[in-house]
PDB file of C-alpha atoms in Angstrom:
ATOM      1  CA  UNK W1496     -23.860  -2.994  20.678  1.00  0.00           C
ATOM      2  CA  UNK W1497     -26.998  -1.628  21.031  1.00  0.00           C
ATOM      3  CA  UNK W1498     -27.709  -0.418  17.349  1.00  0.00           C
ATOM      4  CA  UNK W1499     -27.318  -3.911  16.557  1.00  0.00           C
ATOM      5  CA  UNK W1500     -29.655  -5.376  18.726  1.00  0.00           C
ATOM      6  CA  UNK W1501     -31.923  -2.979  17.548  1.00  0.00           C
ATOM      7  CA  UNK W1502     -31.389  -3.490  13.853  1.00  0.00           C
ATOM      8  CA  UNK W1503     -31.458  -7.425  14.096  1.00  0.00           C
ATOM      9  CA  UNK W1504     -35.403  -7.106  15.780  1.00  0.00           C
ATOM     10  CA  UNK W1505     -37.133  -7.542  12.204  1.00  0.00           C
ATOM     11  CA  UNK W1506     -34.360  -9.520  10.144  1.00  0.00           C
ATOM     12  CA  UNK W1507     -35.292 -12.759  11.208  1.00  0.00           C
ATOM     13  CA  UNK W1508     -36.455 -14.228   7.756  1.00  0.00           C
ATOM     14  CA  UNK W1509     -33.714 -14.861   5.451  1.00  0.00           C
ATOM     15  CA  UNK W1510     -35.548 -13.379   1.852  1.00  0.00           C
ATOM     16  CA  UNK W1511     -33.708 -11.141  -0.423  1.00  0.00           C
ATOM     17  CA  UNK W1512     -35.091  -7.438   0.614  1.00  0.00           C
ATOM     18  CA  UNK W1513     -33.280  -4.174   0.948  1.00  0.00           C
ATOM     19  CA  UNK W1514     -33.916  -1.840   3.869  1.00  0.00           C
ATOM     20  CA  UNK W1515     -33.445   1.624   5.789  1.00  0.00           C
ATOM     21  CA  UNK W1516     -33.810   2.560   8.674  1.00  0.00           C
ATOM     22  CA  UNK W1517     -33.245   5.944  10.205  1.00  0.00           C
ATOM     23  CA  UNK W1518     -33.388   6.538  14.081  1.00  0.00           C
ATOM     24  CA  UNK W1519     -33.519  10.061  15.175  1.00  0.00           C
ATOM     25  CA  UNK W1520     -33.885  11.665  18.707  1.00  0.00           C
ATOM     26  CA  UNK W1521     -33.581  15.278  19.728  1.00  0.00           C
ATOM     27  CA  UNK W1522     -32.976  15.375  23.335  1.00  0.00           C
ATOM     28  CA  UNK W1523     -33.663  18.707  24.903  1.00  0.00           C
ATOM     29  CA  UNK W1524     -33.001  19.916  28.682  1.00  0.00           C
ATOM     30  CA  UNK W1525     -34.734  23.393  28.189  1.00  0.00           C
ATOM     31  CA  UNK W1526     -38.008  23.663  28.068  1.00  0.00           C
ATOM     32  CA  UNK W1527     -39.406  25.536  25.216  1.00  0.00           C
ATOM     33  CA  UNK W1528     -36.986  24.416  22.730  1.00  0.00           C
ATOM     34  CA  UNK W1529     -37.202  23.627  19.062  1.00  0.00           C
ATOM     35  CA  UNK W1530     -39.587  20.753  19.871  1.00  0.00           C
ATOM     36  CA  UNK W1531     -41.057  20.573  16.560  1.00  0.00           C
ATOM     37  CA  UNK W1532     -37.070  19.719  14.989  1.00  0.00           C
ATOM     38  CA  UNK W1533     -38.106  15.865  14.972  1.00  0.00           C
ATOM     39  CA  UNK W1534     -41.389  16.631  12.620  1.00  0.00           C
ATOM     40  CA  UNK W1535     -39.699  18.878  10.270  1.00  0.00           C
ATOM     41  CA  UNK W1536     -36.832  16.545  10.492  1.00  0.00           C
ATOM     42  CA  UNK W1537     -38.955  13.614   9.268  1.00  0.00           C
ATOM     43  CA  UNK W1538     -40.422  15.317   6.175  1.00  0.00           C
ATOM     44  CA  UNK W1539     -37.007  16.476   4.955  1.00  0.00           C
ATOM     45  CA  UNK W1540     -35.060  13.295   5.643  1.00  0.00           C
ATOM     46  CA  UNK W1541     -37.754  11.376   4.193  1.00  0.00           C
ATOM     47  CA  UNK W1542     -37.782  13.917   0.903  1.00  0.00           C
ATOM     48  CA  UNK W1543     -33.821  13.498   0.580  1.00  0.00           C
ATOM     49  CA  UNK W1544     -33.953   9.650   0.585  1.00  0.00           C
ATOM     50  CA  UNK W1545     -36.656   9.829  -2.142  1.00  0.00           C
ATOM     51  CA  UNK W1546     -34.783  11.619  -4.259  1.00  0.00           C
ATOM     52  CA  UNK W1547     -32.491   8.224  -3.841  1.00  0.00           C
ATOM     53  CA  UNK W1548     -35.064   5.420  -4.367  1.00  0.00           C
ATOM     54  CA  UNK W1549     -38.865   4.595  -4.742  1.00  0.00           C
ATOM     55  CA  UNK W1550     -40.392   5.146  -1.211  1.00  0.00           C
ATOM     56  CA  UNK W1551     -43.730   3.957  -1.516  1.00  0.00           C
ATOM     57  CA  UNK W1552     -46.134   5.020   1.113  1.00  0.00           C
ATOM     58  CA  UNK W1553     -46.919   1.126   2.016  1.00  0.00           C
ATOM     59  CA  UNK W1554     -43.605   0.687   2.323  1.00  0.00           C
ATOM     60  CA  UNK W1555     -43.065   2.843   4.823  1.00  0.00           C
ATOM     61  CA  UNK W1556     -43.493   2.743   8.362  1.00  0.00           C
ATOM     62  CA  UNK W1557     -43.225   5.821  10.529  1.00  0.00           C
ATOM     63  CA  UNK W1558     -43.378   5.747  14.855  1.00  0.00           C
ATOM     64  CA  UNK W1559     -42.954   9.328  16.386  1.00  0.00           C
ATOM     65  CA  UNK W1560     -43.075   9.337  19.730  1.00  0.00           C
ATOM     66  CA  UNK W1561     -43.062  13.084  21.208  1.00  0.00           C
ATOM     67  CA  UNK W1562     -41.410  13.023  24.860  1.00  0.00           C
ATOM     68  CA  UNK W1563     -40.853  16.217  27.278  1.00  0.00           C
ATOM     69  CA  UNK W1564     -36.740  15.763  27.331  1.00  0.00           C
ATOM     70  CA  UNK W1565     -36.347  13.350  24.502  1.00  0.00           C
ATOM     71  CA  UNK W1566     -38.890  13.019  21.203  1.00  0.00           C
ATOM     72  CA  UNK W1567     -37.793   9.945  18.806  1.00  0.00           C
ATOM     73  CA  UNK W1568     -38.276   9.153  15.337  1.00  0.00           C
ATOM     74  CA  UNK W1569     -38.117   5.438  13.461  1.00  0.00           C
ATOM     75  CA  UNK W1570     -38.366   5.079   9.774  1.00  0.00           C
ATOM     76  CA  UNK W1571     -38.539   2.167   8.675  1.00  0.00           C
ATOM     77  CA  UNK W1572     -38.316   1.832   4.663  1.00  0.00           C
ATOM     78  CA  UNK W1573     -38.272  -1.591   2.889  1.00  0.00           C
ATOM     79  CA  UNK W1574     -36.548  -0.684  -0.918  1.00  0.00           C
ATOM     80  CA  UNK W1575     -38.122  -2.699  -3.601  1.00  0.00           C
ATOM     81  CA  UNK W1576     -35.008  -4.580  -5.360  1.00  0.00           C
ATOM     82  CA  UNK W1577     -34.941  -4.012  -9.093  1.00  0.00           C
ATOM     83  CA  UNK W1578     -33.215  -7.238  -9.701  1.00  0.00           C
ATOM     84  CA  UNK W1579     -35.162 -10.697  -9.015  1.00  0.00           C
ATOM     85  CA  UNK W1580     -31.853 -12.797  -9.121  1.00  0.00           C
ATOM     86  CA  UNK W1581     -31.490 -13.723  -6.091  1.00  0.00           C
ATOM     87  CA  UNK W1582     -28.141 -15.361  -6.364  1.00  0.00           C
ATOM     88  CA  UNK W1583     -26.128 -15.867  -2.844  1.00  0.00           C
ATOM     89  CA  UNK W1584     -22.999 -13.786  -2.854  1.00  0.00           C
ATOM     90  CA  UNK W1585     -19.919 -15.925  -4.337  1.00  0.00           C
TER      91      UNK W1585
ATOM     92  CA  UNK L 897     -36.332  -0.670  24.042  1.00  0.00           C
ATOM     93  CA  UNK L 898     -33.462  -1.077  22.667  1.00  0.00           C
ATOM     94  CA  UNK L 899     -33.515   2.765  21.001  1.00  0.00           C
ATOM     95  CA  UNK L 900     -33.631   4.285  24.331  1.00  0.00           C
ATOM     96  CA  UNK L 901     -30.821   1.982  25.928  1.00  0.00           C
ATOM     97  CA  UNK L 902     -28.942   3.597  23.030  1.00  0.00           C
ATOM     98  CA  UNK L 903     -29.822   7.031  23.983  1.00  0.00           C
ATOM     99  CA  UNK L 904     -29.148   6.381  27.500  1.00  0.00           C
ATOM    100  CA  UNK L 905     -25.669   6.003  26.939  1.00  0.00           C
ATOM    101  CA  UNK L 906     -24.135   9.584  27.152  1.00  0.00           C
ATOM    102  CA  UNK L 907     -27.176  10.644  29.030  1.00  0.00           C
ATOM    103  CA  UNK L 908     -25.232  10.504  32.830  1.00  0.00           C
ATOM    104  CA  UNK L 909     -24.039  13.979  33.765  1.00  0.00           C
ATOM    105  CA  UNK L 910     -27.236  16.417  34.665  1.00  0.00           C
ATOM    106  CA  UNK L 911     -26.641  19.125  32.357  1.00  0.00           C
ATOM    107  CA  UNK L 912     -28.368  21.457  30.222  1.00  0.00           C
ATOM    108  CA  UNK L 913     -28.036  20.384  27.140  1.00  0.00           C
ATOM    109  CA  UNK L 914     -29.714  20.030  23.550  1.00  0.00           C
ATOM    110  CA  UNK L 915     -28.358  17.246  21.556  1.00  0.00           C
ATOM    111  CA  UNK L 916     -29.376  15.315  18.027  1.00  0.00           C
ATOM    112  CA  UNK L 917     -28.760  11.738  17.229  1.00  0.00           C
ATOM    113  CA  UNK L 918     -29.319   9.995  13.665  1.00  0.00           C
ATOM    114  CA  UNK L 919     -28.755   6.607  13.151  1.00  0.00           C
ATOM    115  CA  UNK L 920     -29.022   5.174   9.852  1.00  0.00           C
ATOM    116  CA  UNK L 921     -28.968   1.564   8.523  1.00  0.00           C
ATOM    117  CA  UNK L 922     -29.057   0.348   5.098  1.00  0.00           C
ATOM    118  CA  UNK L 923     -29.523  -3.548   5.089  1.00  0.00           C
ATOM    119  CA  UNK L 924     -28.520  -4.789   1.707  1.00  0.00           C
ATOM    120  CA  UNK L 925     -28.931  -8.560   0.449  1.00  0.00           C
ATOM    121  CA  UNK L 926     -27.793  -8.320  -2.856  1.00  0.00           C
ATOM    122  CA  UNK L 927     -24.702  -7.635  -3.620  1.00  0.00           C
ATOM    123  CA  UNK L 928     -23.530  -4.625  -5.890  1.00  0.00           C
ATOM    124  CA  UNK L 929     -26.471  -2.343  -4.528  1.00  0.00           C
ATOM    125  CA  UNK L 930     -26.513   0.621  -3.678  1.00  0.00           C
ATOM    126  CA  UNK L 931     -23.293   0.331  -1.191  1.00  0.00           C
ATOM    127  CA  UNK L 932     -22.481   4.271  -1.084  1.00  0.00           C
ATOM    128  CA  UNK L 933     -26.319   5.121  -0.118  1.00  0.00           C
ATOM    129  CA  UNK L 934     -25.360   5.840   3.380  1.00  0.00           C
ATOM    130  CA  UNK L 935     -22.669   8.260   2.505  1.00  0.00           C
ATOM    131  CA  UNK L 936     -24.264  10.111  -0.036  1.00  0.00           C
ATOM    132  CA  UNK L 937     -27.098  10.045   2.841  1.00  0.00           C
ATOM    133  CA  UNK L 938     -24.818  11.235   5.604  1.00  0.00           C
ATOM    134  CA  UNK L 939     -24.041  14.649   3.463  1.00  0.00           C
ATOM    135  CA  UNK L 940     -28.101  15.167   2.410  1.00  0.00           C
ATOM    136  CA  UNK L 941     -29.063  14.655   5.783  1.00  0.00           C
ATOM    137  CA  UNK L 942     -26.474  17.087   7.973  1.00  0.00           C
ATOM    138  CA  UNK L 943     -27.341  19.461   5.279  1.00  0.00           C
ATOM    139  CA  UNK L 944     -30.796  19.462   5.958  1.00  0.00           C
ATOM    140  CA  UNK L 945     -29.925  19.293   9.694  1.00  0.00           C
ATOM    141  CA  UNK L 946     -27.813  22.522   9.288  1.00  0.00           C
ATOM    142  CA  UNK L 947     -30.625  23.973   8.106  1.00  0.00           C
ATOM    143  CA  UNK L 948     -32.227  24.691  11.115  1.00  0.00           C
ATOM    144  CA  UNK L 949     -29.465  25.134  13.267  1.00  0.00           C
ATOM    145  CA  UNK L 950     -25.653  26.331  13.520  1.00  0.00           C
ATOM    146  CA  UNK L 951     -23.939  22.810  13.362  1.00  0.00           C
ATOM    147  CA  UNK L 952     -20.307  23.241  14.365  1.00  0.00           C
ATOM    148  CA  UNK L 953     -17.738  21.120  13.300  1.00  0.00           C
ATOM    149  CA  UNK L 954     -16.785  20.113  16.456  1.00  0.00           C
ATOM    150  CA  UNK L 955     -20.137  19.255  17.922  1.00  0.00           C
ATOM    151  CA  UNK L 956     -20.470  16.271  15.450  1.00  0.00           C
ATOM    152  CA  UNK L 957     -19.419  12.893  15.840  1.00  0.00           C
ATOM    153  CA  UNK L 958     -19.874  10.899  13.151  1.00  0.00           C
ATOM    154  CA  UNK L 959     -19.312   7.218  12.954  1.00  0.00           C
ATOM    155  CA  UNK L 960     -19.668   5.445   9.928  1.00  0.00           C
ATOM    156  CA  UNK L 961     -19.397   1.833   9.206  1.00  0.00           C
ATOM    157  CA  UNK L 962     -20.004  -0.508   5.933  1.00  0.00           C
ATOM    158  CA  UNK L 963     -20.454  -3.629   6.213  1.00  0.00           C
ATOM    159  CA  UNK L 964     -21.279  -6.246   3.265  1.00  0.00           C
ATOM    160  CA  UNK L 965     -25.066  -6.419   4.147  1.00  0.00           C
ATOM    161  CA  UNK L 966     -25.214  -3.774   6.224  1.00  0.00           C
ATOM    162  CA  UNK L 967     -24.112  -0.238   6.556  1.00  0.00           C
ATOM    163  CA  UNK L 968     -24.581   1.981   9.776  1.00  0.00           C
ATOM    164  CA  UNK L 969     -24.276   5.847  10.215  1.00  0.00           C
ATOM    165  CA  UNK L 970     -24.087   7.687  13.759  1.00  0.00           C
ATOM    166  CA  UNK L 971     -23.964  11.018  14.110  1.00  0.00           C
ATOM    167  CA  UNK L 972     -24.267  12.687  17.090  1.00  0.00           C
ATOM    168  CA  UNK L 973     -24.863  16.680  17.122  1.00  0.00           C
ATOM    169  CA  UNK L 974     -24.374  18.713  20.168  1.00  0.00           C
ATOM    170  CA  UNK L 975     -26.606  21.648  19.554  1.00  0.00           C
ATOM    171  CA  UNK L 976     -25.401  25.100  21.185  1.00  0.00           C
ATOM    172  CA  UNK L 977     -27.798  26.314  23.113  1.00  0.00           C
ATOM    173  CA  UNK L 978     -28.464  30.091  23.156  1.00  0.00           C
ATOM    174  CA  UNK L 979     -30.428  30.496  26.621  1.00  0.00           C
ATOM    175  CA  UNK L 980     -28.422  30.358  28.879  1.00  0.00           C
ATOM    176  CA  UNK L 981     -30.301  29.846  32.154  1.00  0.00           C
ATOM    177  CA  UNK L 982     -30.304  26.684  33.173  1.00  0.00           C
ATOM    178  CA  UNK L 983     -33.824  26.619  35.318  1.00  0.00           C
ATOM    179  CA  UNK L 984     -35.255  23.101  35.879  1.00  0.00           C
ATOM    180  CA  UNK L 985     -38.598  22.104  34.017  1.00  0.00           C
ATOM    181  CA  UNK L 986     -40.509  23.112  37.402  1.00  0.00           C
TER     182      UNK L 986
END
């Protein structure tokens, strides 16, 4: 699957980390829609996940990429793991 | 790119449509994190999405699936569109 594919592009070193991502496209077929949805979209996501965790700004990494019929956002957010332990799972 | 193969895949009939896709993945590595982050994200985020427009309970998909290291979230929105002529872009 696709999302997969997608998600496995960065995860090639094998280090403790924790990470979100959050992929968002608006795809329109009229013209003169809400085209600014994605933008607004990416300051309100990004405030509700805050409220979750410490998003520091270097820690994020934002691509936007405004299209006539589609317009895409990635966030990509590495979480900074409390706990240095990093003892394999059983 | 692997987002827009994604996309691609319920693009095939020509119609007028407006439609919003999330994806979200949290990647965990230690175990006992934060394992209910992408449900607790799921709610924040469709209500910030149903902020800004009338998000019917049949128009959503959601698909939700959590995995030891990592958890996905898809939700697809079909967004009622209230213009109803369907004139090409030009």
């Amino acid at each position: 699957m696709n999302i997969f594919k997608f998600l496995n592009r960065r995860t090639s070193a094998p280090v403790a980390r924790e990470r979100l991502q959050v992929l968002l496209a608006h795809e329109r077929t009229i013209v003169g829609g809400q085209d600014d949805l994605v933008a607004t979209l990416r300051e309100e996501i990004l405030a509700v996940i805050a409220k979750h965790m410490a998003v520091e700004h270097d820690n994020v990494q934002i691509k936007m990429d405004r299209g006539a019929s589609v317009s895409t956002l990635e966030v990509d957010i590495e979480i900074p793991t409390a706990k240095t332990g990093m003892r394999p799972a059983a």
